[in-house]
XYZ file of C-alpha atoms in Angstrom:
355
model
C -105.905 16.723 37.193
C -102.975 17.841 38.909
C -100.678 16.016 36.294
C -102.470 17.547 33.401
C -102.284 20.797 35.115
C -98.580 20.226 35.422
C -97.961 19.120 31.719
C -99.829 22.299 30.747
C -97.495 24.369 32.816
C -94.550 22.731 31.176
C -95.634 23.028 27.519
C -96.484 26.590 28.269
C -93.064 27.255 29.465
C -91.413 25.529 26.831
C -93.543 27.257 24.127
C -92.439 30.690 26.027
C -88.830 29.637 26.048
C -88.667 28.766 22.485
C -90.488 31.906 21.322
C -87.906 33.945 23.194
C -85.002 31.652 22.090
C -85.535 31.879 18.392
C -85.584 35.292 17.640
C -82.379 36.013 19.946
C -80.592 32.804 17.488
C -81.960 34.588 14.397
C -81.035 37.966 15.772
C -77.297 36.466 16.364
C -77.197 34.680 12.989
C -78.385 38.375 11.227
C -76.123 40.061 13.333
C -73.095 37.585 12.246
C -74.398 37.810 8.488
C -74.690 41.129 8.367
C -71.453 42.094 9.801
C -70.131 41.524 5.955
C -72.278 43.593 4.429
C -72.782 47.227 4.434
C -72.682 50.755 2.078
C -69.071 50.662 2.736
C -68.192 47.715 0.847
C -66.554 48.476 -2.847
C -64.056 45.897 -4.320
C -62.742 48.464 -6.777
C -61.726 51.067 -4.287
C -60.818 48.991 -1.614
C -58.473 47.483 -4.087
C -57.036 50.643 -4.488
C -56.532 51.357 -1.001
C -54.897 47.887 -0.435
C -52.268 48.657 -2.888
C -51.640 52.075 -1.573
C -51.588 50.372 1.929
C -48.711 47.742 0.911
C -46.534 50.620 -0.406
C -46.977 53.028 2.470
C -46.571 50.258 5.273
C -43.633 48.999 3.880
C -41.695 52.159 3.576
C -43.041 52.909 7.477
C -41.729 49.329 8.452
C -38.536 50.003 6.477
C -37.764 53.364 8.093
C -38.812 52.479 11.750
C -36.717 49.195 11.935
C -33.763 51.233 9.840
C -33.957 54.606 11.772
C -31.779 52.464 15.084
C -30.037 50.684 12.942
C -28.030 53.734 11.444
C -27.907 55.658 14.779
C -24.376 54.549 15.533
C -23.373 57.350 12.994
C -24.944 59.649 15.542
C -23.121 59.767 18.969
C -26.161 60.756 20.702
C -27.788 57.823 19.875
C -25.391 55.087 20.694
C -26.268 52.383 22.762
C -24.576 53.586 25.850
C -25.772 56.939 25.850
C -28.741 58.051 27.703
C -30.597 58.995 25.086
C -30.906 55.749 23.537
C -32.134 54.551 26.649
C -34.821 56.969 26.836
C -35.874 56.078 23.228
C -35.771 52.207 23.571
C -38.191 53.073 26.864
C -40.462 54.721 24.381
C -40.288 51.717 21.766
C -40.804 49.074 24.739
C -43.917 50.988 25.560
C -45.275 50.945 22.025
C -44.544 47.210 22.113
C -46.375 46.237 25.521
C -49.255 48.649 24.182
C -49.513 46.372 21.016
C -50.137 43.208 23.083
C -52.587 44.546 25.478
C -54.574 47.195 23.148
C -54.586 46.053 19.910
C -53.699 42.034 19.590
C -55.705 40.691 22.787
C -58.864 42.804 21.985
C -58.622 41.526 18.749
C -58.331 38.016 19.794
C -61.269 38.481 22.288
C -63.479 40.091 19.433
C -62.667 37.011 17.090
C -63.370 34.232 19.695
C -66.449 35.636 21.308
C -67.994 36.528 17.898
C -71.899 35.725 17.522
C -70.587 33.619 14.392
C -69.139 30.921 16.856
C -71.550 28.629 18.946
C -71.782 29.396 22.376
C -70.008 25.919 23.567
C -67.159 25.926 24.036
C -66.132 29.558 22.777
C -68.395 31.452 25.140
C -68.056 28.965 28.095
C -64.070 29.305 28.320
C -61.643 32.384 28.528
C -59.958 30.846 25.477
C -57.884 34.152 24.519
C -56.399 34.650 28.110
C -55.688 30.919 28.292
C -53.847 31.001 24.993
C -51.687 33.961 25.981
C -50.653 32.636 29.125
C -49.421 29.471 27.542
C -47.963 31.645 25.036
C -46.203 33.806 27.656
C -44.812 30.582 29.284
C -43.804 29.101 26.012
C -41.977 32.300 25.253
C -40.311 31.993 28.834
C -39.113 28.411 28.166
C -37.679 29.372 24.647
C -35.948 31.852 26.300
C -34.356 29.880 28.822
C -33.137 26.863 26.979
C -31.914 28.997 24.282
C -29.786 30.955 26.698
C -28.599 27.551 28.077
C -27.854 26.065 25.254
C -25.945 28.661 23.181
C -24.024 29.617 26.708
C -22.804 25.997 26.665
C -21.976 25.519 23.043
C -21.090 28.945 22.096
C -19.666 30.712 24.906
C -18.496 28.507 28.131
C -17.033 25.887 26.045
C -14.958 28.276 23.265
C -14.515 30.929 25.307
C -14.219 32.818 22.205
C -17.230 34.677 21.732
C -20.526 34.305 20.483
C -19.309 34.533 16.783
C -15.987 32.765 17.787
C -13.992 35.551 16.217
C -11.378 35.121 19.489
C -11.573 31.738 18.938
C -9.928 31.883 15.465
C -7.327 34.045 16.908
C -6.411 31.137 19.294
C -7.484 33.652 22.400
C -9.815 32.437 25.052
C -11.215 35.878 25.434
C -10.214 39.932 26.082
C -7.167 39.928 28.627
C -7.750 36.359 29.455
C -4.645 34.464 29.561
C -4.238 30.303 29.989
C -2.051 29.511 33.317
C -1.626 25.716 33.972
C -5.281 25.134 33.306
C -6.486 28.659 35.120
C -8.018 31.845 33.166
C -5.808 34.833 34.419
C -7.298 38.203 33.610
C -10.562 39.535 32.818
C -12.490 36.437 31.925
C -15.264 37.052 34.007
C -15.721 40.420 32.640
C -15.583 39.271 28.957
C -18.026 36.226 29.945
C -20.397 38.858 31.279
C -20.378 41.086 28.187
C -21.041 37.993 25.917
C -23.865 36.688 28.008
C -25.528 40.018 27.410
C -24.779 40.029 23.771
C -26.322 36.590 23.838
C -29.026 37.546 26.058
C -29.972 40.754 23.403
C -29.852 38.459 20.501
C -32.033 35.957 21.882
C -34.679 38.865 23.066
C -34.356 40.417 19.319
C -35.105 36.770 17.348
C -37.857 35.738 20.087
C -39.743 39.557 19.187
C -39.136 39.567 15.611
C -41.368 36.143 15.862
C -44.056 37.494 17.870
C -44.076 40.621 15.503
C -44.192 38.858 12.406
C -46.883 36.323 13.550
C -49.373 39.551 14.558
C -48.211 41.132 11.316
C -49.232 38.422 8.932
C -52.466 38.357 10.711
C -53.382 42.137 10.482
C -52.301 41.949 6.799
C -54.525 38.968 5.896
C -57.414 40.532 7.507
C -57.114 43.775 5.653
C -56.498 42.158 2.291
C -59.734 40.196 2.339
C -61.495 42.791 3.664
C -64.183 44.752 0.899
C -64.624 47.476 3.414
C -63.220 50.886 2.448
C -64.592 52.762 5.338
C -62.517 50.455 7.644
C -59.258 50.175 5.340
C -58.950 54.011 5.111
C -58.348 55.076 8.876
C -56.546 51.504 9.224
C -53.627 52.526 6.392
C -52.576 55.613 8.556
C -52.893 53.720 11.919
C -50.549 50.690 10.816
C -48.340 53.069 8.856
C -47.472 54.473 12.678
C -47.923 51.197 14.143
C -45.184 49.539 12.285
C -42.644 52.885 12.476
C -42.667 52.539 16.019
C -42.745 49.117 16.420
C -39.988 48.528 14.043
C -38.169 51.242 16.119
C -38.590 48.906 19.508
C -37.292 45.799 17.498
C -34.573 47.965 15.579
C -33.368 48.928 18.792
C -32.665 45.221 19.850
C -31.349 44.264 16.329
C -28.748 47.170 16.718
C -28.004 46.243 20.689
C -27.542 42.436 19.706
C -24.613 43.645 17.286
C -25.256 41.018 14.152
C -23.691 41.065 10.729
C -25.049 42.721 8.020
C -26.693 39.863 6.307
C -28.287 38.790 9.760
C -29.670 42.266 9.997
C -30.859 42.491 6.687
C -32.737 39.477 6.660
C -34.433 40.882 10.169
C -35.301 43.979 8.660
C -36.376 42.304 5.181
C -38.973 39.889 7.337
C -40.274 42.575 9.470
C -40.804 45.131 6.800
C -42.579 42.646 4.740
C -44.502 40.580 6.670
C -47.532 42.936 6.786
C -47.500 43.827 3.014
C -47.237 39.957 2.423
C -50.120 39.291 4.693
C -52.278 42.045 2.428
C -51.047 40.224 -1.036
C -52.555 37.154 0.440
C -55.404 38.735 1.787
C -56.374 39.857 -1.626
C -55.595 36.532 -3.241
C -57.727 34.585 -0.855
C -60.419 37.692 -0.612
C -62.882 35.225 -2.998
C -62.770 32.189 -0.710
C -61.959 33.942 2.382
C -64.351 35.302 4.997
C -63.080 36.832 7.756
C -66.534 36.239 9.609
C -66.810 32.434 9.008
C -66.100 30.204 12.060
C -62.509 28.763 10.959
C -61.149 31.949 10.105
C -62.520 33.580 13.590
C -61.009 30.689 15.411
C -57.354 30.695 13.837
C -56.652 34.559 13.831
C -58.126 34.458 17.412
C -55.918 31.969 18.848
C -53.080 33.193 16.475
C -53.716 37.160 18.160
C -53.930 35.387 21.535
C -50.554 33.487 21.187
C -48.989 36.731 19.476
C -50.225 38.550 22.595
C -49.071 36.759 25.190
C -45.713 36.553 23.567
C -45.580 40.159 22.622
C -46.694 41.210 26.619
C -43.889 38.678 27.731
C -40.794 40.199 25.830
C -42.422 43.960 26.211
C -42.517 43.466 30.301
C -39.439 40.927 30.970
C -36.866 41.187 28.405
C -37.445 44.919 27.718
C -38.921 47.110 30.494
C -37.735 45.067 33.260
C -34.143 44.414 31.953
C -33.425 47.910 31.492
C -34.909 49.447 34.597
C -33.722 46.613 36.572
C -30.019 47.090 35.294
C -27.339 49.170 36.504
C -27.583 51.684 34.010
C -31.261 52.963 34.910
C -30.659 51.877 38.900
C -27.702 54.338 38.908
C -29.499 57.415 37.848
C -33.040 58.288 39.001
C -33.135 61.495 36.631
C -32.916 58.746 33.653
C -35.027 56.637 35.161
C -37.938 59.010 35.646
C -37.410 60.508 31.889
C -37.494 56.517 30.808
C -40.935 55.820 32.781
C -42.215 59.036 31.057
C -41.196 57.806 27.685
C -42.790 54.185 28.474
C -46.023 56.103 29.257
C -45.850 58.099 25.945
C -45.411 55.092 23.516
C -47.921 52.982 25.427
C -50.491 55.911 25.458
C -49.934 56.689 22.043
C -50.398 53.233 20.985
C -53.512 53.122 23.319
C -55.145 56.088 21.483
C -54.404 54.347 17.901
C -56.474 51.409 19.115
C -59.450 53.489 18.435
C -58.745 53.064 14.518
C -56.843 49.892 14.204
């Protein structure tokens, strides 16, 4: 009798659990399916907005990344001036907020979506794990690149990063060979070359992180047919690309590249988001931003980009400048730079409401 009572109790418990679990599962599936439908979906109007977005974002990107490059014609914006340091601090704050307030939440939203199975995506924090690995990988890239180029590009050749001094048979600026010993300003020259090399590595790695994020944003916009989402996103992305471009442009300026390399870096930054939009438009018939595969790929790419951008902003841009001799030697300039960082990060944080 007791066993029959126990079986009845277990049966009733299972029925109750299923009665609650099935509606919850159905509700989650309904939310997933309804996420891609709504009154704002109009393919014709959304296509017009996407074409507007391509040209407006392209122009904003070009203006943003080129502004620092043309600042050499303005004495107050030269890299050794205080105003350039403040502007760069503002742009660094923009890049920092991009990683924390835009890219990282997008990754959380994708990988915690109801369209993905609970196990494993809601059982483990994949976003923060991938972002952590990305930051470590960025550190490794930073470190190995510096070691490699110092070994092959500076210490052995001694003629600068581009080898211009080596062509002229010089060891360095004011550096004279004397029985195997280097007399003159060799240390000063090597320090300058090391800083130049550092700036070049920073510019290249930062460009990679921004390009990955920009393509993901572009594909998402291009594949969407929700005009209510696209319309405010255009304005937000224009400001986003403008200020992010200023940060990247400042790094390219300090790297002192030739015109060809500068043009390539500017081209890649300016065209990646428009290219992503075009790619998204082409894939709109087969691509669904709510499909499990798309959510996983976009979520992992955003997490990787967030880890890279956060590392670059904090370590290679902000920490390098604020711990450097210029800002450490002036409390006033340091205070203005902190205000600029807060303004840049704050402005981009506000834009997270729309993009």
